[in-house]
Amino acid sequence: DTEVTQTPKHLVMGMTNKKSLKCEQHMGHRAMYWYKQKAKKPPELMFVYSYEKLSINESVPSRFSPECPNSSLLNLHLHALQPEDSALYLCASSGVLAGTYNEQFFGPGTRLTVL
Amino acid sequence: AQKITQTQPGMFVQEKEAVTLDCTYDTSDQSYGLFWYKQPSSGEMIFLIYQGSYDEQNATEGRYSLNFQKARKSANLVISASQLGDSAMYFCAMREETSGNTPLVFGKGTRLSVIA
C-alpha cells in the first residue's frame, strides 16, 4: 500500500471555527510532513515529524497546530484562521534512513477555504 | 541553503513530440537527491523520477528521463512521446540526504501544455 490519504478533500470554514485536517499512511514511514500550497505556487513546508516528534516548524503561526498521535497518523488543527490561509494543504510521508533514497509520497490534499 | 530554479513558467509541446523541462540547483551538500513531481489540476503531487547525486547514470522511468549534469548543477526532465494527459504543472525538487527526514525544496514549477 503506497498511499497517503487525506480527509476531508474540501473544507470551508469561518474565521471563528475550529477544524482539523487528517492524514494517514500505512507504509511504515516514520517521517511525515505538512506543506501549504497557494495557487500557482510551489508547496511550502510547514512542519516535519520524525518518529512522532516535531522536528521542524517553519515559523508557522500558532493558529495551525500539528499533532502526530501515532506513526500512521498526522493531524493539523486549525483555529481562528484568516482568509489568506486559504490554500491546498498537502501531507507527505517518507522513510528516515540517512544516505538513502527517500521518496516522499504525497496525499491528494485538502482544499481549504476560509471565509 | 538549497535552491531550485525552473526558468520556464510555461511550455507548449505538440502531442507525440519530446519536451525538455529545465531545472538547475544550488547546494553545498555532497549527498543529495533530485526529484521531479507532476501536479495535475486536481492537486495531487505525483512522483515521476529520482536522481541521486552519486548516481553516474541518468535515471529513466518509462517515458521520463532525467538529464543529470552534475558539473553544471542541472537536472532537466525529458518527456518523450508527449500525451494530452501530460498537461500539468511540473516541479523539480531536491533534498539533502545526509540525514533521513529532510524536507523537499521545490522550484517554482513549469506548466506544460500538450497540444493535439
mmCIF file of C-alpha atoms in Angstrom:
data_model
loop_
_atom_site.group_PDB
_atom_site.id
_atom_site.type_symbol
_atom_site.label_atom_id
_atom_site.label_comp_id
_atom_site.label_asym_id
_atom_site.label_seq_id
_atom_site.Cartn_x
_atom_site.Cartn_y
_atom_site.Cartn_z
ATOM 1 C CA ASP A 1 0.000 0.000 0.000
ATOM 2 C CA THR A 2 1.821 3.091 -1.259
ATOM 3 C CA GLU A 3 -0.940 5.518 -0.432
ATOM 4 C CA VAL A 4 -1.272 8.589 1.723
ATOM 5 C CA THR A 5 -4.872 9.515 2.440
ATOM 6 C CA GLN A 6 -6.149 12.921 3.477
ATOM 7 C CA THR A 7 -9.548 13.958 4.764
ATOM 8 C CA PRO A 8 -11.525 15.978 4.065
ATOM 9 C CA LYS A 9 -10.908 16.701 0.379
ATOM 10 C CA HIS A 10 -12.532 20.116 0.665
ATOM 11 C CA LEU A 11 -13.167 22.292 3.712
ATOM 12 C CA VAL A 12 -14.883 25.644 4.046
ATOM 13 C CA MET A 13 -14.641 27.314 7.425
ATOM 14 C CA GLY A 14 -15.270 30.649 9.053
ATOM 15 C CA MET A 15 -12.630 32.605 10.882
ATOM 16 C CA THR A 16 -14.021 31.610 14.284
ATOM 17 C CA ASN A 17 -14.304 27.887 13.545
ATOM 18 C CA LYS A 18 -12.099 25.072 14.807
ATOM 19 C CA LYS A 19 -11.466 22.255 12.361
ATOM 20 C CA SER A 20 -8.900 19.516 11.799
ATOM 21 C CA LEU A 21 -7.215 18.013 8.761
ATOM 22 C CA LYS A 22 -6.289 14.347 8.893
ATOM 23 C CA CYS A 23 -3.537 12.427 7.119
ATOM 24 C CA GLU A 24 -2.875 8.690 7.261
ATOM 25 C CA GLN A 25 -0.285 6.319 5.815
ATOM 26 C CA HIS A 26 0.390 2.617 6.317
ATOM 27 C CA MET A 27 3.764 2.321 4.608
ATOM 28 C CA GLY A 28 5.719 2.198 7.860
ATOM 29 C CA HIS A 29 7.162 5.650 7.211
ATOM 30 C CA ARG A 30 8.466 7.410 10.301
ATOM 31 C CA ALA A 31 8.644 10.915 8.799
ATOM 32 C CA MET A 32 5.530 12.908 7.999
ATOM 33 C CA TYR A 33 5.195 16.406 6.576
ATOM 34 C CA TRP A 34 2.671 19.191 6.155
ATOM 35 C CA TYR A 35 3.008 21.538 3.185
ATOM 36 C CA LYS A 36 0.887 24.549 2.252
ATOM 37 C CA GLN A 37 0.409 25.401 -1.406
ATOM 38 C CA LYS A 38 -1.121 28.622 -2.680
ATOM 39 C CA ALA A 39 -2.465 28.782 -6.228
ATOM 40 C CA LYS A 40 0.237 28.755 -8.920
ATOM 41 C CA LYS A 41 2.998 28.453 -6.316
ATOM 42 C CA PRO A 42 5.163 25.553 -5.185
ATOM 43 C CA PRO A 43 4.445 23.753 -1.921
ATOM 44 C CA GLU A 44 5.909 25.396 1.156
ATOM 45 C CA LEU A 45 6.977 23.331 4.121
ATOM 46 C CA MET A 46 5.090 23.888 7.382
ATOM 47 C CA PHE A 47 6.023 21.031 9.728
ATOM 48 C CA VAL A 48 8.061 17.834 9.831
ATOM 49 C CA TYR A 49 7.516 14.983 12.278
ATOM 50 C CA SER A 50 10.129 12.319 12.773
ATOM 51 C CA TYR A 51 9.343 9.302 14.941
ATOM 52 C CA GLU A 52 6.182 11.096 16.121
ATOM 53 C CA LYS A 53 8.161 14.093 17.387
ATOM 54 C CA LEU A 54 8.070 17.550 15.839
ATOM 55 C CA SER A 55 11.470 18.115 14.257
ATOM 56 C CA ILE A 56 10.861 21.158 12.048
ATOM 57 C CA ASN A 57 8.428 24.053 12.451
ATOM 58 C CA GLU A 58 8.912 26.624 9.704
ATOM 59 C CA SER A 59 7.754 29.524 11.902
ATOM 60 C CA VAL A 60 4.139 28.683 11.258
ATOM 61 C CA PRO A 61 1.548 30.839 13.128
ATOM 62 C CA SER A 62 0.098 29.214 16.233
ATOM 63 C CA ARG A 63 -3.374 29.113 14.674
ATOM 64 C CA PHE A 64 -2.008 25.976 12.969
ATOM 65 C CA SER A 65 -1.355 23.213 15.476
ATOM 66 C CA PRO A 66 0.074 19.885 14.277
ATOM 67 C CA GLU A 67 -0.280 16.603 16.095
ATOM 68 C CA CYS A 68 1.146 13.152 15.450
ATOM 69 C CA PRO A 69 -0.749 10.708 17.707
ATOM 70 C CA ASN A 70 0.966 7.609 16.265
ATOM 71 C CA SER A 71 3.301 6.586 13.481
ATOM 72 C CA SER A 72 0.492 6.331 10.903
ATOM 73 C CA LEU A 73 -1.494 9.442 11.629
ATOM 74 C CA LEU A 74 -0.851 13.167 11.305
ATOM 75 C CA ASN A 75 -3.361 15.874 12.136
ATOM 76 C CA LEU A 76 -3.406 19.607 11.560
ATOM 77 C CA HIS A 77 -5.697 21.500 13.929
ATOM 78 C CA LEU A 78 -6.981 24.827 12.664
ATOM 79 C CA HIS A 79 -8.298 27.660 14.790
ATOM 80 C CA ALA A 80 -9.037 31.330 14.126
ATOM 81 C CA LEU A 81 -7.717 31.185 10.584
ATOM 82 C CA GLN A 82 -7.544 34.126 8.221
ATOM 83 C CA PRO A 83 -8.786 34.296 4.610
ATOM 84 C CA GLU A 84 -5.164 34.326 3.427
ATOM 85 C CA ASP A 85 -4.788 30.830 4.903
ATOM 86 C CA SER A 86 -6.982 29.508 2.098
ATOM 87 C CA ALA A 87 -4.794 27.046 0.186
ATOM 88 C CA LEU A 88 -4.193 23.415 -0.691
ATOM 89 C CA TYR A 89 -2.736 21.565 2.294
ATOM 90 C CA LEU A 90 -0.611 18.598 1.351
ATOM 91 C CA CYS A 91 0.545 15.825 3.619
ATOM 92 C CA ALA A 92 3.517 13.626 2.746
ATOM 93 C CA SER A 93 5.432 10.754 4.300
ATOM 94 C CA SER A 94 8.836 9.181 3.766
ATOM 95 C CA GLY A 95 11.373 6.839 5.250
ATOM 96 C CA VAL A 96 14.044 8.235 7.561
ATOM 97 C CA LEU A 97 17.209 6.329 6.747
ATOM 98 C CA ALA A 98 20.128 8.672 6.109
ATOM 99 C CA GLY A 99 22.105 8.411 2.902
ATOM 100 C CA THR A 100 19.413 6.590 1.006
ATOM 101 C CA TYR A 101 16.755 7.426 -1.454
ATOM 102 C CA ASN A 102 13.681 8.512 0.469
ATOM 103 C CA GLU A 103 10.856 9.336 -1.865
ATOM 104 C CA GLN A 104 8.159 11.500 -0.346
ATOM 105 C CA PHE A 105 4.705 10.137 -1.031
ATOM 106 C CA PHE A 106 2.056 12.831 -1.135
ATOM 107 C CA GLY A 107 -1.614 12.671 -0.297
ATOM 108 C CA PRO A 108 -4.247 14.209 -2.586
ATOM 109 C CA GLY A 109 -4.503 17.307 -0.427
ATOM 110 C CA THR A 110 -7.252 19.229 1.332
ATOM 111 C CA ARG A 111 -8.504 22.390 -0.369
ATOM 112 C CA LEU A 112 -9.231 24.825 2.430
ATOM 113 C CA THR A 113 -11.311 27.971 2.031
ATOM 114 C CA VAL A 114 -11.525 30.423 4.922
ATOM 115 C CA LEU A 115 -14.415 32.869 4.722
ATOM 116 C CA ALA B 1 20.991 26.599 1.694
ATOM 117 C CA GLN B 2 19.483 24.715 -1.178
ATOM 118 C CA LYS B 3 17.840 26.387 -4.134
ATOM 119 C CA ILE B 4 16.000 25.107 -7.199
ATOM 120 C CA THR B 5 15.499 27.245 -10.289
ATOM 121 C CA GLN B 6 12.982 26.499 -13.018
ATOM 122 C CA THR B 7 13.206 29.256 -15.620
ATOM 123 C CA GLN B 8 10.295 28.187 -17.844
ATOM 124 C CA PRO B 9 6.950 29.306 -16.385
ATOM 125 C CA GLY B 10 5.089 27.679 -19.263
ATOM 126 C CA MET B 11 5.852 25.324 -22.138
ATOM 127 C CA PHE B 12 3.858 24.057 -25.110
ATOM 128 C CA VAL B 13 4.539 20.804 -26.938
ATOM 129 C CA GLN B 14 2.825 19.002 -29.785
ATOM 130 C CA GLU B 15 1.365 15.615 -28.978
ATOM 131 C CA LYS B 16 3.843 12.746 -29.639
ATOM 132 C CA GLU B 17 6.822 15.135 -29.563
ATOM 133 C CA ALA B 18 9.526 15.161 -26.877
ATOM 134 C CA VAL B 19 9.926 18.075 -24.467
ATOM 135 C CA THR B 20 12.640 19.116 -22.016
ATOM 136 C CA LEU B 21 11.832 20.932 -18.784
ATOM 137 C CA ASP B 22 14.790 22.781 -17.303
ATOM 138 C CA CYS B 23 15.946 22.641 -13.700
ATOM 139 C CA THR B 24 19.111 23.977 -12.116
ATOM 140 C CA TYR B 25 20.005 23.670 -8.484
ATOM 141 C CA ASP B 26 22.409 25.046 -5.946
ATOM 142 C CA THR B 27 23.633 23.278 -2.853
ATOM 143 C CA SER B 28 26.762 22.892 -0.764
ATOM 144 C CA ASP B 29 25.787 19.349 0.234
ATOM 145 C CA GLN B 30 27.705 16.423 -1.235
ATOM 146 C CA SER B 31 24.868 13.945 -0.857
ATOM 147 C CA TYR B 32 21.520 14.997 -2.247
ATOM 148 C CA GLY B 33 18.601 13.753 -4.248
ATOM 149 C CA LEU B 34 16.792 15.374 -7.138
ATOM 150 C CA PHE B 35 13.132 14.697 -7.818
ATOM 151 C CA TRP B 36 10.517 15.587 -10.392
ATOM 152 C CA TYR B 37 6.839 15.719 -9.499
ATOM 153 C CA LYS B 38 3.780 16.211 -11.701
ATOM 154 C CA GLN B 39 0.774 18.087 -10.358
ATOM 155 C CA PRO B 40 -2.435 17.941 -12.424
ATOM 156 C CA SER B 41 -5.202 20.447 -11.832
ATOM 157 C CA SER B 42 -6.740 18.058 -9.285
ATOM 158 C CA GLY B 43 -3.858 18.878 -6.958
ATOM 159 C CA GLU B 44 -2.154 15.604 -6.110
ATOM 160 C CA MET B 45 1.647 15.528 -6.369
ATOM 161 C CA ILE B 46 2.704 12.556 -8.469
ATOM 162 C CA PHE B 47 6.290 11.360 -8.170
ATOM 163 C CA LEU B 48 7.926 10.874 -11.570
ATOM 164 C CA ILE B 49 11.648 10.266 -11.234
ATOM 165 C CA TYR B 50 14.613 10.443 -8.856
ATOM 166 C CA GLN B 51 18.350 11.030 -9.337
ATOM 167 C CA GLY B 52 20.880 10.661 -6.546
ATOM 168 C CA SER B 53 23.942 12.892 -6.522
ATOM 169 C CA TYR B 54 26.250 9.876 -6.657
ATOM 170 C CA ASP B 55 24.368 8.108 -9.439
ATOM 171 C CA GLU B 56 26.559 8.014 -12.513
ATOM 172 C CA GLN B 57 23.826 7.040 -14.927
ATOM 173 C CA ASN B 58 20.866 9.217 -15.805
ATOM 174 C CA ALA B 59 17.605 7.990 -14.306
ATOM 175 C CA THR B 60 14.839 6.737 -16.578
ATOM 176 C CA GLU B 61 11.248 5.763 -15.808
ATOM 177 C CA GLY B 62 9.192 4.840 -18.827
ATOM 178 C CA ARG B 63 8.725 7.987 -20.939
ATOM 179 C CA TYR B 64 10.555 10.112 -18.365
ATOM 180 C CA SER B 65 14.295 10.564 -18.236
ATOM 181 C CA LEU B 66 16.418 12.890 -16.179
ATOM 182 C CA ASN B 67 19.374 14.551 -17.881
ATOM 183 C CA PHE B 68 21.739 14.960 -14.926
ATOM 184 C CA GLN B 69 24.787 17.184 -15.438
ATOM 185 C CA LYS B 70 26.435 17.447 -12.051
ATOM 186 C CA ALA B 71 29.153 19.912 -13.006
ATOM 187 C CA ARG B 72 26.528 22.271 -14.410
ATOM 188 C CA LYS B 73 24.169 21.557 -11.496
ATOM 189 C CA SER B 74 21.315 20.804 -13.831
ATOM 190 C CA ALA B 75 18.668 18.085 -13.711
ATOM 191 C CA ASN B 76 16.423 18.509 -16.719
ATOM 192 C CA LEU B 77 13.361 16.317 -17.232
ATOM 193 C CA VAL B 78 12.797 14.878 -20.680
ATOM 194 C CA ILE B 79 9.346 13.591 -21.557
ATOM 195 C CA SER B 80 9.253 11.549 -24.741
ATOM 196 C CA ALA B 81 6.178 10.982 -26.930
ATOM 197 C CA SER B 82 4.047 13.585 -25.126
ATOM 198 C CA GLN B 83 0.429 12.737 -24.437
ATOM 199 C CA LEU B 84 -2.531 15.012 -23.740
ATOM 200 C CA GLY B 85 -2.592 13.654 -20.189
ATOM 201 C CA ASP B 86 0.892 15.078 -19.612
ATOM 202 C CA SER B 87 -0.600 18.579 -19.417
ATOM 203 C CA ALA B 88 0.093 19.622 -15.831
ATOM 204 C CA MET B 89 2.402 21.590 -13.559
ATOM 205 C CA TYR B 90 5.853 20.045 -13.147
ATOM 206 C CA PHE B 91 8.021 20.697 -10.105
ATOM 207 C CA CYS B 92 11.705 19.994 -9.711
ATOM 208 C CA ALA B 93 12.738 19.420 -6.101
ATOM 209 C CA MET B 94 15.757 18.421 -4.078
ATOM 210 C CA ARG B 95 16.664 17.294 -0.605
ATOM 211 C CA GLU B 96 19.952 16.700 1.130
ATOM 212 C CA GLU B 97 20.476 13.095 2.123
ATOM 213 C CA THR B 98 22.985 13.201 4.964
ATOM 214 C CA SER B 99 20.068 12.836 7.351
ATOM 215 C CA GLY B 100 16.926 10.918 6.753
ATOM 216 C CA ASN B 101 13.946 13.178 7.050
ATOM 217 C CA THR B 102 14.988 16.424 5.437
ATOM 218 C CA PRO B 103 12.133 18.063 3.556
ATOM 219 C CA LEU B 104 11.972 18.797 -0.130
ATOM 220 C CA VAL B 105 12.856 22.183 -1.564
ATOM 221 C CA PHE B 106 10.789 22.937 -4.650
ATOM 222 C CA GLY B 107 11.323 25.107 -7.711
ATOM 223 C CA LYS B 108 8.564 27.428 -8.884
ATOM 224 C CA GLY B 109 7.320 24.926 -11.429
ATOM 225 C CA THR B 110 6.725 24.767 -15.172
ATOM 226 C CA ARG B 111 3.236 24.480 -16.608
ATOM 227 C CA LEU B 112 3.282 22.106 -19.573
ATOM 228 C CA SER B 113 0.501 22.184 -22.140
ATOM 229 C CA VAL B 114 0.293 19.382 -24.705
ATOM 230 C CA ILE B 115 -1.443 20.353 -27.940
ATOM 231 C CA ALA B 116 -3.304 17.865 -30.122
#
